[in-house]
Amino acid sequence: MKVLVPVKRVIDYNVKARVKADQTGVDLANVKMSMNPFCEIAVEEAVRLKEKGAATEIVAVSVGPTQAQETLRTALAMGADRAILVQTDQDLEPLAVAKVLKAIIAEENPELVMMGKQAIDGDNNAVGQMLSALLDWPQATFASAITVDGGKATVTREVDGGLQTIDVSLPAVVTADLRLNEPRYASLPNIMKAKKKPLDVKELGSLGVDTAPRLKVVKVSEPPKRSAGIKVETAADIVSNLKTAGVL
């Protein structure tokens, strides 16, 4: 079974994002970038499936600038077999990314697409669902456990009321939630081996995909600063303040 794992290069989760002065977007200049944490979880799960004998090949895919090769090398160091970069400097919308991935899937013919449920920059949580719709494949989102056997995947999903377990026929799209696993650290030998693993670079234009934007960003701004709290002497004062604020 071939597993395709899309990964995204985002601002490192330890870095505080800064908004550009003209409020047109987030400032990425001189900012540490890394693999999206949910994508790391997806790569780890694909590697575990291979270690169990359920997967035979893992292909990591990224859509982004030249620097995204570093992100793909991280995926290769974690255990992916080869990588594909669809190179573009455009900041693609979720629908455009889904269309690009559909084109790559048509070339690669994987039986499972394992991907993060969302990226921590846009927080759209949309590409997996859109990709499933474009492919007309079953989908299992927010996976906290997965087993693959006999042409189907059994996925435990995290839902508002608890956990839901479903079976989906392969090929399918599965998106990883936070509690699916804890990604491994790439060892130094594996990092060195990753440098020799194949990484194919394709230009976005070569795929013949319509990536024209459907959305227009009006303004990007930081959340309002939280006001300081107040100290009260008694429980009665707390109730009084809550009533004044309209909470009670």
Coordinates of C-alpha atoms in Angstrom, one line a residue:
M1 CA 0.0 0.0 0.0
K2 CA 1.3 3.4 -1.0
V3 CA 0.6 6.2 1.4
L4 CA 0.7 9.9 0.4
V5 CA 1.4 12.4 3.1
P6 CA 0.9 16.1 2.4
V7 CA 3.1 18.3 4.6
K8 CA 3.1 22.1 5.0
R9 CA 5.8 24.6 6.0
V10 CA 4.5 27.0 8.6
I11 CA 5.7 29.4 11.2
D12 CA 7.2 27.4 14.1
Y13 CA 4.6 26.9 16.8
N14 CA 7.0 28.4 19.4
V15 CA 7.2 31.7 17.5
K16 CA 4.8 34.6 18.1
A17 CA 3.3 35.7 14.8
R18 CA 3.6 39.4 13.8
V19 CA 1.1 41.2 11.6
K20 CA 2.5 43.4 8.9
A21 CA 2.2 47.1 9.4
D22 CA -0.2 47.5 6.5
Q23 CA -2.3 44.6 7.8
T24 CA -2.1 42.7 4.6
G25 CA -0.9 39.5 6.2
V26 CA 1.5 37.9 8.6
D27 CA 5.2 39.0 8.6
L28 CA 7.3 36.0 7.6
A29 CA 10.6 37.8 7.3
N30 CA 13.4 36.3 9.4
V31 CA 10.9 34.0 11.2
K32 CA 11.7 30.4 12.1
M33 CA 9.7 28.0 10.0
S34 CA 9.0 24.3 10.5
M35 CA 6.7 21.4 9.6
N36 CA 3.1 21.9 10.6
P37 CA 2.6 19.9 13.9
F38 CA -0.5 18.0 12.6
C39 CA 1.5 17.1 9.4
E40 CA 4.3 15.7 11.7
I41 CA 1.6 13.4 13.3
A42 CA 0.5 12.3 9.9
V43 CA 4.0 11.4 8.8
E44 CA 4.6 9.5 12.0
E45 CA 1.4 7.5 11.6
A46 CA 2.4 6.6 8.0
V47 CA 5.8 5.5 9.2
R48 CA 4.2 3.3 11.9
L49 CA 1.9 1.7 9.3
K50 CA 5.0 0.9 7.3
E51 CA 6.7 -0.6 10.3
K52 CA 3.6 -2.8 10.9
G53 CA 3.8 -4.0 7.3
A54 CA 0.5 -2.3 6.3
A55 CA 2.3 0.2 4.0
T56 CA 5.0 -0.4 1.5
E57 CA 5.9 3.2 0.4
I58 CA 5.5 6.7 1.9
V59 CA 5.5 9.7 -0.4
A60 CA 5.7 13.1 1.2
V61 CA 4.3 16.1 -0.8
S62 CA 4.5 19.8 -0.1
V63 CA 3.1 22.8 -2.0
G64 CA 5.1 25.9 -1.5
P65 CA 8.4 27.8 -2.1
T66 CA 11.9 26.3 -2.6
Q67 CA 12.5 26.5 1.2
A68 CA 9.8 23.8 1.6
Q69 CA 12.4 21.3 0.6
E70 CA 13.7 21.5 4.2
T71 CA 10.3 20.5 5.4
L72 CA 10.3 17.5 3.0
R73 CA 13.8 16.5 4.1
T74 CA 12.4 16.4 7.7
A75 CA 9.7 14.1 6.5
L76 CA 12.3 11.9 4.8
A77 CA 14.4 11.8 7.9
M78 CA 11.3 10.7 9.9
G79 CA 10.9 7.7 7.5
A80 CA 9.2 8.8 4.3
D81 CA 10.7 7.1 1.2
R82 CA 10.6 9.9 -1.3
A83 CA 9.3 13.4 -1.6
I84 CA 7.6 15.7 -4.2
L85 CA 7.7 19.5 -4.0
V86 CA 5.1 21.4 -6.1
Q87 CA 7.0 24.7 -6.2
T88 CA 5.2 28.0 -6.1
D89 CA 5.6 31.3 -4.3
Q90 CA 1.8 31.8 -4.3
D91 CA -0.1 31.5 -1.0
L92 CA -2.7 29.1 -2.2
E93 CA -6.2 28.8 -0.8
P94 CA -7.4 25.4 0.6
L95 CA -9.4 24.6 -2.6
A96 CA -6.3 25.3 -4.8
V97 CA -4.2 23.1 -2.6
A98 CA -6.8 20.3 -2.8
K99 CA -6.8 20.6 -6.6
V100 CA -2.9 20.4 -6.7
L101 CA -3.0 17.3 -4.4
K102 CA -5.6 15.7 -6.6
A103 CA -3.3 16.1 -9.6
I104 CA -0.4 14.5 -7.8
I105 CA -2.6 11.7 -6.6
A106 CA -3.6 11.0 -10.2
E107 CA 0.1 10.5 -11.0
E108 CA 1.0 8.5 -7.9
N109 CA -2.1 6.4 -7.3
P110 CA -1.8 6.0 -3.5
E111 CA -4.3 3.9 -1.6
L112 CA -4.3 6.2 1.4
V113 CA -3.8 9.9 1.9
M114 CA -2.7 10.6 5.5
M115 CA -2.7 14.3 6.3
G116 CA -2.9 16.7 9.2
K117 CA -6.4 17.9 10.1
Q118 CA -5.4 21.5 9.7
A119 CA -2.4 23.9 9.5
I120 CA -1.6 26.1 12.4
D121 CA -1.2 29.2 10.2
G122 CA -4.6 29.4 8.4
D123 CA -6.5 27.1 10.8
N124 CA -8.9 26.4 7.9
N125 CA -9.3 22.6 8.5
A126 CA -10.6 22.3 4.9
V127 CA -8.1 20.7 2.6
G128 CA -8.7 17.1 3.6
Q129 CA -12.4 17.4 3.2
M130 CA -12.2 19.2 -0.1
L131 CA -9.7 16.7 -1.4
S132 CA -12.0 13.8 -0.5
A133 CA -14.9 15.5 -2.3
L134 CA -12.7 16.2 -5.4
L135 CA -11.5 12.6 -5.5
D136 CA -14.9 11.1 -4.5
W137 CA -13.1 9.1 -1.9
P138 CA -14.3 8.2 1.6
Q139 CA -12.9 10.4 4.4
A140 CA -12.2 9.9 8.1
T141 CA -11.4 13.2 9.8
F142 CA -9.9 14.0 13.3
A143 CA -8.4 10.5 13.6
S144 CA -7.1 9.5 17.1
A145 CA -6.5 5.9 16.1
I146 CA -6.2 4.0 12.8
T147 CA -5.7 0.4 11.7
V148 CA -5.5 -0.8 8.1
D149 CA -6.5 -4.3 7.0
G150 CA -8.0 -6.0 4.1
G151 CA -8.7 -3.0 1.9
K152 CA -10.3 -0.9 4.6
A153 CA -9.2 1.4 7.4
T154 CA -10.8 1.4 10.8
V155 CA -10.6 4.9 12.2
T156 CA -11.5 6.2 15.7
R157 CA -12.5 9.9 15.4
E158 CA -12.7 12.5 18.1
V159 CA -16.1 14.1 18.1
D160 CA -17.9 16.5 20.5
G161 CA -19.7 13.7 22.3
G162 CA -16.6 11.4 22.7
L163 CA -15.2 8.9 20.2
Q164 CA -16.7 7.5 17.0
T165 CA -15.2 4.4 15.2
I166 CA -15.9 4.0 11.5
D167 CA -14.7 1.8 8.6
V168 CA -13.8 3.4 5.3
S169 CA -12.9 1.5 2.1
L170 CA -9.5 2.3 0.5
P171 CA -8.5 4.4 -1.2
A172 CA -9.5 7.0 1.4
V173 CA -8.4 10.3 2.9
V174 CA -7.7 10.4 6.7
T175 CA -6.8 13.5 8.7
A176 CA -4.8 13.2 11.9
D177 CA -5.8 14.7 15.2
L178 CA -3.5 15.7 18.0
R179 CA -3.8 12.5 20.0
L180 CA -3.2 10.1 17.2
N181 CA 0.5 9.7 18.2
E182 CA 3.6 11.5 19.3
P183 CA 6.0 12.1 16.4
R184 CA 9.5 10.8 16.7
Y185 CA 12.7 12.9 16.6
A186 CA 14.7 12.2 13.5
S187 CA 18.1 10.7 14.4
L188 CA 21.3 12.0 13.0
P189 CA 21.9 8.9 10.8
N190 CA 18.4 9.3 9.4
I191 CA 18.9 13.0 8.8
M192 CA 22.1 12.1 6.8
K193 CA 20.2 9.4 4.9
A194 CA 17.4 11.8 4.0
K195 CA 19.8 13.9 2.0
K196 CA 20.2 11.1 -0.4
K197 CA 16.5 10.2 -0.7
P198 CA 14.8 11.3 -4.0
L199 CA 13.1 14.7 -3.9
D200 CA 11.3 15.6 -7.1
V201 CA 10.5 19.3 -7.8
K202 CA 7.5 20.1 -10.1
E203 CA 6.5 23.6 -11.1
L204 CA 2.9 24.5 -10.2
G205 CA 2.2 25.5 -13.8
S206 CA 3.1 22.1 -15.1
L207 CA 0.1 20.5 -13.4
G208 CA -2.5 22.5 -15.4
V209 CA -4.5 23.2 -12.2
D210 CA -6.7 26.3 -11.8
T211 CA -5.4 27.9 -8.6
A212 CA -7.0 31.4 -9.1
P213 CA -8.0 32.8 -5.7
R214 CA -11.6 32.8 -4.8
L215 CA -11.1 34.9 -1.6
K216 CA -9.9 38.4 -0.9
V217 CA -8.2 39.2 2.4
V218 CA -9.6 42.5 3.6
K219 CA -7.5 42.9 6.7
V220 CA -5.3 40.9 9.1
S221 CA -5.1 42.2 12.7
E222 CA -3.9 40.9 16.1
P223 CA -6.5 40.0 18.7
P224 CA -7.4 42.7 21.1
K225 CA -5.3 43.0 24.2
R226 CA -6.9 41.5 27.3
S227 CA -7.7 44.0 30.0
A228 CA -6.4 43.6 33.5
G229 CA -8.5 41.8 36.1
I230 CA -9.6 43.2 39.4
K231 CA -9.4 42.0 43.0
V232 CA -12.5 41.6 45.1
E233 CA -12.8 41.1 48.8
T234 CA -15.9 38.8 49.1
A235 CA -18.0 36.4 47.2
A236 CA -20.8 39.0 47.2
D237 CA -18.5 41.4 45.3
I238 CA -17.9 38.7 42.7
V239 CA -21.6 38.2 42.2
S240 CA -22.2 42.0 42.0
N241 CA -19.5 42.4 39.4
L242 CA -20.8 39.5 37.3
K243 CA -24.3 41.0 37.4
T244 CA -22.9 44.4 36.4
A245 CA -21.1 42.7 33.5
G246 CA -24.3 41.0 32.4
V247 CA -22.9 37.5 33.0
L248 CA -25.6 36.7 35.6

